CSV table of C-alpha atoms and ligand atoms in Angstrom, one decimal:
chain,number,residue,atom,x,y,z
A,1,MET,CA,-75.1,65.5,105.4
A,2,SER,CA,-73.9,63.6,108.5
A,3,ASN,CA,-70.3,63.6,109.5
A,4,PRO,CA,-68.4,60.5,108.2
A,5,MET,CA,-66.9,58.3,110.9
A,6,PRO,CA,-63.2,59.3,111.4
A,7,GLN,CA,-61.0,56.8,109.6
A,8,SER,CA,-59.2,55.8,112.8
A,9,LEU,CA,-62.5,54.6,114.3
A,10,ASP,CA,-63.2,52.4,111.3
A,11,GLN,CA,-60.0,50.5,111.9
A,12,ARG,CA,-61.2,49.2,115.3
A,13,ARG,CA,-61.1,45.4,115.8
A,14,TYR,CA,-63.1,43.7,118.4
A,15,ALA,CA,-62.1,40.7,120.5
A,16,PRO,CA,-65.1,39.5,122.6
A,17,ALA,CA,-62.9,37.8,125.2
A,18,THR,CA,-61.4,41.1,126.3
A,19,GLU,CA,-64.8,42.2,127.6
A,20,ARG,CA,-65.1,39.0,129.6
A,21,ASN,CA,-61.6,39.2,131.2
A,22,ARG,CA,-60.8,42.9,131.5
A,23,THR,CA,-62.5,43.5,134.8
A,24,ALA,CA,-60.8,40.6,136.6
A,25,ILE,CA,-57.4,41.6,135.0
A,26,GLY,CA,-57.9,45.2,136.1
A,27,ALA,CA,-58.5,44.2,139.7
A,28,VAL,CA,-55.3,42.1,139.8
A,29,LEU,CA,-53.3,44.9,138.1
A,30,ALA,CA,-54.7,47.6,140.5
A,31,ALA,CA,-53.6,45.4,143.4
A,32,HIS,CA,-50.1,44.4,142.2
A,33,LEU,CA,-48.7,47.1,139.9
A,34,PRO,CA,-46.5,49.8,141.3
A,35,THR,CA,-48.7,52.8,142.2
A,36,SER,CA,-46.9,55.2,139.7
A,37,GLY,CA,-44.8,55.1,136.6
A,38,THR,CA,-45.4,53.8,133.1
A,39,VAL,CA,-46.9,50.5,132.2
A,40,LEU,CA,-45.7,49.1,128.9
A,41,GLU,CA,-48.3,46.7,127.3
A,42,ILE,CA,-46.7,44.2,125.0
A,43,ALA,CA,-49.1,42.6,122.4
A,44,SER,CA,-52.0,45.0,122.9
A,45,GLY,CA,-54.0,43.4,120.1
A,46,THR,CA,-57.2,45.3,119.4
A,47,GLY,CA,-56.4,48.0,122.0
A,48,GLN,CA,-59.6,47.2,124.0
A,49,HIS,CA,-57.6,46.3,127.2
A,50,ALA,CA,-55.5,49.5,126.9
A,51,THR,CA,-58.6,51.8,126.6
A,52,PHE,CA,-60.4,50.1,129.4
A,53,LEU,CA,-57.4,49.6,131.8
A,54,ALA,CA,-55.5,52.9,131.3
A,55,PRO,CA,-58.1,55.2,133.0
A,56,GLN,CA,-58.8,52.7,135.7
A,57,LEU,CA,-55.1,52.4,136.6
A,58,ALA,CA,-54.3,56.2,136.4
A,59,PRO,CA,-52.2,58.0,137.6
A,60,ARG,CA,-50.0,55.3,136.1
A,61,HIS,CA,-49.3,55.9,132.4
A,62,TRP,CA,-50.0,53.2,129.8
A,63,LEU,CA,-48.0,52.6,126.6
A,64,PRO,CA,-49.6,50.1,124.3
A,65,SER,CA,-47.7,48.2,121.5
A,66,ASP,CA,-48.0,45.5,118.9
A,67,PRO,CA,-45.9,44.4,116.0
A,68,ASP,CA,-48.9,44.0,113.7
A,69,PRO,CA,-49.8,47.3,111.8
A,70,THR,CA,-53.5,46.4,111.6
A,71,ALA,CA,-53.5,45.9,115.4
A,72,ARG,CA,-51.9,49.3,115.8
A,73,GLU,CA,-54.5,50.9,113.6
A,74,SER,CA,-57.2,49.2,115.8
A,75,ILE,CA,-55.5,50.5,119.0
A,76,ARG,CA,-55.5,54.0,117.5
A,77,GLY,CA,-59.1,53.6,116.7
A,78,TRP,CA,-60.0,52.6,120.3
A,79,LEU,CA,-57.8,55.4,121.7
A,80,ALA,CA,-59.8,57.9,119.6
A,81,THR,CA,-62.9,56.8,121.6
A,82,ALA,CA,-61.2,57.4,125.0
A,83,PRO,CA,-58.4,59.9,124.7
A,84,SER,CA,-56.5,60.3,128.0
A,85,GLU,CA,-53.4,62.1,129.1
A,86,THR,CA,-52.1,58.9,130.6
A,87,LEU,CA,-52.6,56.7,127.4
A,88,TYR,CA,-50.1,56.9,124.5
A,89,GLU,CA,-50.2,56.0,120.9
A,90,PRO,CA,-48.9,52.4,120.3
A,91,LEU,CA,-45.3,51.5,119.5
A,92,ALA,CA,-44.4,48.9,116.9
A,93,LEU,CA,-42.6,46.4,119.2
A,94,ASP,CA,-41.7,42.8,118.4
A,95,VAL,CA,-40.2,41.1,121.4
A,96,THR,CA,-38.3,38.6,119.2
A,97,GLN,CA,-36.3,41.5,117.8
A,98,PRO,CA,-33.3,42.4,120.1
A,99,ARG,CA,-33.8,46.2,119.4
A,100,TRP,CA,-37.2,46.5,121.1
A,101,PRO,CA,-35.8,47.8,124.4
A,102,THR,CA,-33.9,50.5,122.5
A,103,GLN,CA,-37.1,51.5,120.8
A,104,VAL,CA,-38.8,51.9,124.2
A,105,SER,CA,-35.8,53.9,125.6
A,106,THR,CA,-35.8,56.1,122.5
A,107,TRP,CA,-39.5,56.8,122.8
A,108,GLN,CA,-39.1,57.6,126.5
A,109,LYS,CA,-36.3,60.1,125.7
A,110,SER,CA,-38.4,61.8,123.1
A,111,LEU,CA,-41.1,62.7,125.6
A,112,SER,CA,-39.9,64.7,128.6
A,113,THR,CA,-43.1,64.1,130.6
A,114,VAL,CA,-43.3,60.3,130.5
A,115,PRO,CA,-42.8,58.7,134.0
A,116,PRO,CA,-40.2,55.9,134.3
A,117,LEU,CA,-41.1,52.4,133.2
A,118,ALA,CA,-42.5,50.5,136.2
A,119,ALA,CA,-44.1,47.4,134.7
A,120,ILE,CA,-44.7,45.3,131.6
A,121,VAL,CA,-48.1,43.7,131.0
A,122,ASN,CA,-48.5,40.9,128.5
A,123,ILE,CA,-51.9,39.4,128.0
A,124,ASN,CA,-52.5,36.3,125.8
A,125,MET,CA,-49.3,36.3,123.8
A,126,ILE,CA,-46.8,33.7,125.0
A,127,HIS,CA,-48.9,30.8,123.8
A,128,ILE,CA,-49.7,32.4,120.4
A,129,SER,CA,-46.1,33.1,119.5
A,130,PRO,CA,-42.9,31.0,119.5
A,131,TRP,CA,-41.0,30.4,122.8
A,132,ALA,CA,-38.5,33.0,121.5
A,133,ALA,CA,-41.1,35.6,122.1
A,134,CYS,CA,-41.3,34.6,125.8
A,135,ASN,CA,-37.5,34.7,126.0
A,136,GLY,CA,-37.4,38.1,124.2
A,137,LEU,CA,-40.0,39.5,126.5
A,138,PHE,CA,-38.1,38.7,129.7
A,139,ALA,CA,-34.7,39.6,128.2
A,140,GLY,CA,-36.0,43.1,127.2
A,141,ALA,CA,-37.8,43.5,130.5
A,142,ALA,CA,-34.6,42.8,132.4
A,143,SER,CA,-32.9,45.7,130.5
A,144,LEU,CA,-35.8,48.1,130.9
A,145,LEU,CA,-37.3,47.6,134.3
A,146,PRO,CA,-35.8,48.8,137.6
A,147,THR,CA,-35.4,46.6,140.7
A,148,ASP,CA,-38.9,45.7,141.9
A,149,GLY,CA,-40.3,46.3,138.4
A,150,ILE,CA,-43.2,44.0,137.6
A,151,VAL,CA,-43.9,41.6,134.6
A,152,TYR,CA,-47.5,40.5,134.5
A,153,LEU,CA,-48.6,37.6,132.3
A,154,TYR,CA,-52.1,36.5,131.7
A,155,GLY,CA,-53.3,33.4,129.8
A,156,PRO,CA,-53.7,29.6,130.0
A,157,PHE,CA,-50.7,27.7,131.5
A,158,LYS,CA,-49.9,24.1,132.1
A,159,GLN,CA,-48.8,23.3,135.7
A,160,GLN,CA,-46.2,20.6,136.5
A,161,GLY,CA,-46.4,19.7,132.7
A,162,GLN,CA,-50.2,19.0,132.9
A,163,HIS,CA,-53.1,20.9,131.5
A,164,THR,CA,-55.3,22.3,134.1
A,165,ALA,CA,-58.6,21.9,132.2
A,166,PRO,CA,-59.8,19.9,129.1
A,167,SER,CA,-60.6,23.2,127.4
A,168,ASN,CA,-57.0,24.3,127.7
A,169,GLU,CA,-55.8,21.0,126.3
A,170,ALA,CA,-58.1,21.4,123.3
A,171,PHE,CA,-56.9,25.0,122.9
A,172,ASP,CA,-53.3,23.8,123.0
A,173,ARG,CA,-54.0,21.2,120.3
A,174,SER,CA,-55.7,23.9,118.1
A,175,LEU,CA,-52.8,26.3,118.6
A,176,ARG,CA,-50.2,23.6,117.7
A,177,SER,CA,-52.1,22.7,114.6
A,178,GLN,CA,-52.0,26.3,113.4
A,179,ASN,CA,-48.3,26.6,114.2
A,180,PRO,CA,-46.1,23.9,115.8
A,181,ALA,CA,-44.1,26.6,117.6
A,182,TRP,CA,-47.1,27.9,119.5
A,183,GLY,CA,-48.8,26.2,122.4
A,184,VAL,CA,-49.9,26.6,126.0
A,185,ARG,CA,-46.7,27.0,128.1
A,186,ASP,CA,-45.8,25.3,131.3
A,187,LEU,CA,-45.7,27.7,134.2
A,188,GLY,CA,-42.5,26.0,135.6
A,189,ALA,CA,-40.7,26.5,132.3
A,190,VAL,CA,-41.8,30.2,132.2
A,191,THR,CA,-40.7,30.7,135.8
A,192,GLU,CA,-37.3,29.1,135.1
A,193,LEU,CA,-36.8,31.4,132.0
A,194,ALA,CA,-37.9,34.4,134.0
A,195,ARG,CA,-35.4,33.5,136.8
A,196,LYS,CA,-32.6,33.3,134.3
A,197,HIS,CA,-33.4,36.9,133.3
A,198,GLY,CA,-33.4,38.0,137.0
A,199,PHE,CA,-37.1,37.8,137.8
A,200,GLU,CA,-38.7,36.1,140.7
A,201,LEU,CA,-42.2,34.6,140.8
A,202,VAL,CA,-44.3,36.7,143.2
A,203,GLU,CA,-47.8,35.4,142.8
A,204,VAL,CA,-50.1,33.1,140.7
A,205,ILE,CA,-53.7,34.0,140.7
A,206,ALA,CA,-56.5,31.8,139.3
A,207,MET,CA,-58.7,33.7,136.8
A,208,PRO,CA,-62.0,32.9,135.1
A,209,ALA,CA,-62.0,30.4,132.2
A,210,ASN,CA,-59.0,28.5,133.4
A,211,ASN,CA,-56.5,31.3,132.9
A,212,LEU,CA,-53.9,32.5,135.3
A,213,SER,CA,-52.5,35.9,136.2
A,214,VAL,CA,-48.7,35.4,136.9
A,215,ILE,CA,-46.7,38.2,138.5
A,216,PHE,CA,-42.9,38.4,138.4
A,217,LYS,CA,-40.7,41.0,140.1
A,218,ALA,CA,-37.3,42.1,139.0
A,219,ALA,CA,-35.0,40.9,141.8
A,220,LYS,CA,-32.3,43.0,143.4
A,221,SER,CA,-29.0,42.6,141.4
B,301,SAM,C1,-54.2,36.6,120.9
B,301,SAM,S1,-53.6,38.2,120.6
B,301,SAM,C2,-53.8,39.0,122.2
B,301,SAM,C3,-54.1,40.4,122.1
B,301,SAM,C4,-54.5,41.1,123.4
B,301,SAM,N1,-53.4,41.1,124.4
B,301,SAM,C5,-55.7,40.4,124.0
B,301,SAM,O1,-55.6,39.7,125.0
B,301,SAM,O2,-56.8,40.6,123.4
B,301,SAM,C6,-51.8,38.0,120.5
B,301,SAM,C7,-51.1,39.3,120.1
B,301,SAM,O3,-49.7,39.0,120.3
B,301,SAM,C8,-49.0,39.8,119.3
B,301,SAM,N2,-47.7,39.2,119.1
B,301,SAM,C9,-47.4,38.0,118.5
B,301,SAM,N3,-46.0,37.9,118.4
B,301,SAM,C10,-45.5,39.0,119.1
B,301,SAM,C11,-44.2,39.4,119.3
B,301,SAM,N4,-43.1,38.6,118.9
B,301,SAM,N5,-43.9,40.5,120.0
B,301,SAM,C12,-45.0,41.3,120.4
B,301,SAM,N6,-46.3,40.9,120.2
B,301,SAM,C13,-46.5,39.8,119.5
B,301,SAM,C14,-49.9,39.7,118.1
B,301,SAM,O4,-49.6,40.7,117.1
B,301,SAM,C15,-51.3,39.8,118.7
B,301,SAM,O5,-51.8,41.1,118.7
């Protein structure tokens, strides 16, 4: 009798877009992340980015997270296909909950070998969640990251209040029809919010399919 597939593998979800954007995202991260430390990924989704990016970005460590239990099951499934000493089991983090930075600190304290947090990576979340999630992301990042720590955002953005492509405009309409609190964010509004939390905009990089990589750095206090 053949071995049944381990249950964790059965839980894997698959998002085709991750295979189209992961190489370009990896190149930007390799060039802009601090060269050591732990990268916290907020909203890891399926876990495909984590398993692809963590080995590529070693010796940095990679901590995935997602508030959705089915996403965390999927992340565990993908992790099982590519176990690595620098890639951790996912945390249940919801950035609209004020306790999320404490959850990260508690996790860090529970593991003596984890390097200090150096960056937060957030791919395709702030337009598929209320504005409170963007605020919670930067509020928590401010309390967790050291000076020069990086926040990396990836996704579609408006610029000067305008959509940058008809496809983004259509996507925005579809998001808002699903949930009026969702929608493609304006880069200026995100930058202003980040600034209020002590982050300066470092670089904006055009990515395939009318997306942007946006890099913020924790300014000196
Ligand atoms: C479109 S998926 C993106 C997943 C993955 N980053 C990717 O690009 O494939 C959006 C993700 O954001 C997560 N999310 C939504 N609200 C969140 C919140 N308040 N805090 C953290 N993650 C959240 C969802 O659970 C979901 O996994």
